[in-house]
Amino acid sequence: MRVDSLILRTAVRYLFPLLLTFAVFVFLRGHNDPGGGFVAGLVAAAAYGLYSIAYGAEQARRVLGVETRLLIGIGLAIALLSGLAGLTSGLPFMSGLWIDLPLPSPLNKIGTPLLFDLGVFLTVLGVTLTIIFALEEVE
Amino acid sequence: MNILILLPIAIPLATGIATLLAYRSRMIQRWLNVIGSTALLAAAIVLLTEVAGQDILVTQVGNWPAPFGIILAVDLFSAIMLLLTGIIALAVSVFSLFTIDAAREQFGYHQLYHFLLMGVSGTFVTGDLFNLYVWFEVLLISSFVLLALGGERAQMEGAIKYVTLNLMASAIFLAALGLLYGIFGTLNMADLGRIIAQGLSPQERGPVTALAMLFMAAFGIKAAMFPLFFWLPDSYHTPPVAVSALFSGLLTKVGVYALVRVFTLIFIHDTGFTHTLLLFLAGLTMITGVLGAVAQYDMRRLLSFHIISQIGYLLMGLGLFSAASLASTIFFTVHVSIAKTALFLVSGALYHRYGTYDLKKLGGAYHHMPGLAVLFLLAALALAGLPPLSGFFAKLGLVRAGLAQGHYLIVAVALGVSLLTLFSMMKIWNEAFWKDRPDHDQRISSLRGEGRNWTTLLISVASLSLLTAIMGLGASPAFELALGAGAQLMNPDLYIQAVWKGAP
Amino acid sequence: MNEWLLALPFFILLLAIPLALWMRQQGLTTAQMGWLLALFPLASLVMMGYAVLSAQGQPVAVSIPWAPAFDISFSLYLDGLSSLFALLILGIGALIVIYAGGYLGSDPNIGRFYAWLFLFMFAMLGVVLADNLLMLFIFWELTSLSSFLLIGYYHHEAGSRSAALQALLVTGGGGLAMLAGVVLLGQIGGTFEASALLVQGKALQHHPLFVPVLALILLGAFTKSAQFPFHFWLPNAMAAPTPVSAYLHSATMVKAGVYLLARLNPILGGHPIWLYAVGGVGAATMLVASVLAYSQTDLKRLLAYSTVAALGTLTLLIGLGSPLALKAAATFLLAHALYKGALFLVAGAVDHETGTRHVPRLGGLLRAMPLTATAAGLAALSMAGLPPLFGFIAKELVYESGLEAGPIWMAVALFMGLSTVFVAGMTGVAPFWAKPSEKLPHSPHEAPSTMWSGPLLLASVGLLTGLLPAGAAERIIGPAASSMAGQTIPVKLVLWHGITPAFLLSVVTVVVGTLLFAYRTSLRLTLQRLSWPWGPAYLYERSLDGLNALARFQTRLLQSGALRYYLLTIVLSVVVTVGWVLLRSGVPWVLPLSVNDVLFYEAALAVLILGATLAAILSPFRLGAIAALGVVGAGIALIYLMFGAPDLAITQFAIEALTVILFVLAFYHLPRFKNLSSPSVRRSDAVVALLTGSLMTLLVLVAVDVEISPVVSRFFAENALTKAYGRNVVNVILVDFRSLDTLGEITVLGVAGIGVYALLKFRKGRTKAESAAPSLARRSAQPAQAASAAPALTPSVPLPTDDPAEASKGGEAS
Amino acid sequence: MEVVLAIVVGGLYAAGIYMLLRRSLVKLLIGLAFLSHAANLLIFTAARLNRAAPPVIAPGEQALTAPYADPLPQALILTAIVISFGVTAFALALAYRTYRSVGSDDLDEMKGTEG
């Protein structure tokens, strides 16, 4: 499925970091404005997906640095752990724990729900890339 | 106590994640599978002892009270179903260690196994209808992959039907959920039960019954109720036998659980219509299922059709709608899951030895493997309802409830179908065990049935078969427990109050 | 003390099961096993006998609680009736155990044989001792099961297997009816304890459910005791080893039905239906079995038909129900067990020694087998009803009961008496005294002691009780008849009681019966010419065929393999039920339909979506359809955006784009769309689809018509920021309020990812399946490109695998 | 407006069912996609439509000020969309694999499992 095009490669070289940054932005604003871990995960996946189209799946895997299925596992693990965190304070599963940070909004409140959203982000990224790479490698 | 309710979901999830992270090592995955299943069983036992002594356990996920957050609630019924899940999970996971090939293990068998268990347990503990939908999807997608894993043509063909019809069920379920929310503005099951119990306006009554029909269809497809069961016989015989066994033990029972839950807690405003319909469908499910089985010569297909006919019995208890009949349904569910899983494992053991599931080609097993023969006989006769095995008491409970309530026709059907069940079980016995092997020059297959693997493989079969015998000899305490569960179900206020009170 | 003597035999008999298997392992000879194992029933018999004697005529009872949730207790009750049966079960049982040691001399599986036999003995003892009717039923079914396993003992032979199955189905089916009857009886009587029900006497007969209860219980009893029209399984059950035939299918199990009738006579008896149903069926059985007996030539089948006739006699006598008839029943029961048991064992010995059971071939065995012949002679004389044997006394009583009841009943009894004489001659006389017609397969010798001791003992007891009937009358028959009647019946038996009408009829019977025996060959040939094939056995076969045909038909009909029919059925089921409920409640007619508030661009969007939908359906190109699907998704996203759901809109857009890409990637290589269905199919599908669509529209309108409670959504609106620290309420719900949903959701995603990966990349030793089944006809369509489709992971070396799916597939493809 | 969307929902269901009943595997999948669209839109409509502001708490406010669109159905639909995406992706792969092993996208050729 790799497309051999110099223009595409050049474009991707600039788009790739841009998309990743955008993903982080979407992720962070999610709790207060439309956005969130899911969409951010898709955006990040789009970045790697484009990269793989330009440079091939194998190269994209190398840039990602983690086996995609492992990413799914890590994402789920983070989500589960964020849920279990509440238990340590004697609260039910998935209870939010929050810490105030001396930072500007939206970074001033850090809590387990955000950690959970990070889990969502990683899982979505992992799944989408697993599918994209697999499709590319089969074709 | 909070942690306790959580365990049935958290343990399989954690196990699934751990096996996913250990995707490189089959050995670690195998160990994790068995450890996770054992832990699940242990958790279920603790939960049951906890629930048996006292009230319904409730936790508010995220510390948000009902009906706003999601509630997990475990009553006796749920706890019994969880125990069943643990038993089946452990038995099949041990069995699969010696029957699942390396390729399937590499491609995620063990993860899928536990994600499936997570979905199953989730359905048993959740107190929220939408959350129920989510757990359904978790177990469905896991079952999809388990079914298709291997990519054989028969598997693909079976999976296409399985996937399509189950997605159809999901679509119906989702629509019913949306409409229910549109009418009542809530999806908490206890809340819905409370609102409906307070009385519906004439304007609401018809639509709510219509929604009940949608739920009946959605769960009926999953439970393999007549006339919605088509996906089952076309798919259950295609994957490796461990997967068939797992599915037969747990998946349709999830549908039955959901039916029982919503038709005892929520939709009890028009039982004259809804539950009579259930009774009617129960009879047809029994008959069509068992006739399907009679026509089969492939052992696993035969067993698959029996799943359907047994579902009819479970629905019969719900349709009769009394504490005793519901108790019988619960007892029956546990019995039939264990017996049926054991039978599937027997078919696997036969396959392991002779390389076929075809009854016409099988034979001589009584001679070669008398131990397995006895184990088969225990499970098969239990399924046919012969005393003093578990199935007899399950049937007896239903028959007594049916006769006491004057529903003679369904009792007659239930008894007649149990004769046909006996007939087709003895067909397996005659063909696979008593008859001589028809084809002697066929290398007595591979006779792979030697050594350590064989013994370990038999352990799973033996533990389940003996369990049906134990459940028969110890029927009384088991049924007392089920009676407690049935009484709780017939008094939905208990559930509603427990959820309302929230976590203690 | 007595109570425990009642329960202990059960444990003793159970203990014999593992012990039998163990003994076999230890290498004992079968004869040794027989002698040793016979001690178990003997010990049990002694215990029971002691219990009876020390109870001084009072019933002994013990109750051990077992399953109170089902009202089942292990309660035992030993009175005259059960003592008589227990005596037969344990006494004859001990002889059979010894006999089997000789009969199955070289059988390597004798351990299993004894295991099943003791299981049966345990169950049978339970049937006659159980006081709790549900417990009785449990034992009852266990006897059916062990009978099944024993009939099919020679399981290599198809005949044995089908006979075993037939017996199981017939008795099992009757058993199920009986279960319903017993449960109903317990429900109307308020208890399942027979002793407690007996106290209520005939009071239950006024209950409206009495007739169904009676019918159901009779069905159980009749099938078990091989009454017409269920008699056919018993002759076929002769496929069992002879000790089994003698024990189960003559002396004990088949009498369980008679036992049940006798036991329940005080409650159920005396009703007019009882007389005609029980008496009538008994009479019919006697007639049918007598006629059928004349055309038999096989020793065991002859005995089987005469057993059926005897069971009919017992049933008839219980149906008549007078004190005399019950006395006759108890006497005949004992006499029959003695002579028929002996004759069966003789038949086995003859078969064992000569290699045939074909009566016309047999003869002249007197010299070679004198002891066996003596036993046979005594038993045959008893069976023919000649003095001074016990059979004579029994038959006189039967005739007296017939005379008492009326000429028709008497005629039936007489008819049966003739065939009894005939069968006695065929089985007890002909093989020993007649001339042999041809050379026998083996040259006969006297049977081993294991095999002649039993029949000789039984036959001698028949002689002894005939000469000195008083003891048996007082100790055994009197109490048994009293239990049957529910009141004390004094029994005095004497061998000679003068020349009575019954005696004269006896003389006639013997004379005519002997004549029939003398002309046996022409009688048989005549009857065989007249034989009528459409009996109940034929019906049984046809109904099995019919069942199989029906099953295949139904499965083809319902489980056609075609997905679209499955879908159609499901969709129509939903539409019909939901639609009917809505119509019934009259909801659709009162809906307010207002479109005043629709804005122009909203309407346009709706039209766009519907248009794209239509385009997706009609598009002849795959990519066109997929693109149209994308437009639909995008349109829905716009709706979300318009109605205050930006998060939904973004997600919907993103996913729609991704889905379209996946669709294209996956289906890029597929062939063009074809219209595979005919226009008429498409039209009818369109009707179904539109019906479903309309129903859903209706449901939405119904739902929005109701006032909705805003409580739940208001909670989120108020608490999202203050308690969950987020302004985007939807996101807060997703990651906090309902985070469990999201956890499940990402699990689904994760599994889907694993699944897609596995499906696309899974490759393994396909070659293995092919090499194992080279003839496997793979469809030619199996594309060559499939193999090349995923070169990355195809292993060149076949992996070892235990994968069942492959071979199951192989089995199906062929 | 509910009336109009109810009709759209009905149309989507009809399209989904019609496509499911075709013999082509691809059409089957398109049908499933229609069904999931239909169900999502049904939830959205049944929970009442609101042209008002999205359920995002404005800066300076402590809670949503009425009128606002009900956030709960939105969250439910979001979950449903994601789930159906996962399932659809899997179904696509399944269909792909099926096509590869059966060699046709005609469902009537996939009756190997019939009774």
mmCIF file of C-alpha atoms in Angstrom, chain C residues 60 100 126 148 150 182 202 231 233 294 333 373 556 562 615 740 773 812:
data_model
loop_
_atom_site.group_PDB
_atom_site.id
_atom_site.type_symbol
_atom_site.label_atom_id
_atom_site.label_comp_id
_atom_site.label_asym_id
_atom_site.label_seq_id
_atom_site.Cartn_x
_atom_site.Cartn_y
_atom_site.Cartn_z
ATOM 1 C CA VAL C 60 -40.359 -51.494 59.489
ATOM 2 C CA ALA C 100 -23.263 -65.361 35.731
ATOM 3 C CA GLY C 126 -34.814 -49.169 46.234
ATOM 4 C CA PHE C 148 -30.285 -50.478 29.188
ATOM 5 C CA LEU C 150 -27.197 -54.778 30.553
ATOM 6 C CA VAL C 182 -46.399 -38.875 40.950
ATOM 7 C CA LYS C 202 -59.786 -43.539 48.616
ATOM 8 C CA HIS C 231 -45.109 -55.415 25.490
ATOM 9 C CA TRP C 233 -39.674 -54.357 24.099
ATOM 10 C CA TYR C 294 -47.211 -70.184 19.932
ATOM 11 C CA LEU C 333 -46.007 -63.788 41.725
ATOM 12 C CA ALA C 373 -32.948 -81.601 33.087
ATOM 13 C CA ARG C 556 -33.692 -28.323 6.505
ATOM 14 C CA ALA C 562 -28.981 -19.197 4.075
ATOM 15 C CA ALA C 615 -28.077 5.897 -3.814
ATOM 16 C CA LEU C 740 -17.099 2.042 33.053
ATOM 17 C CA ALA C 773 -7.137 -35.652 4.041
ATOM 18 C CA GLU C 812 -17.943 -31.631 6.268
#
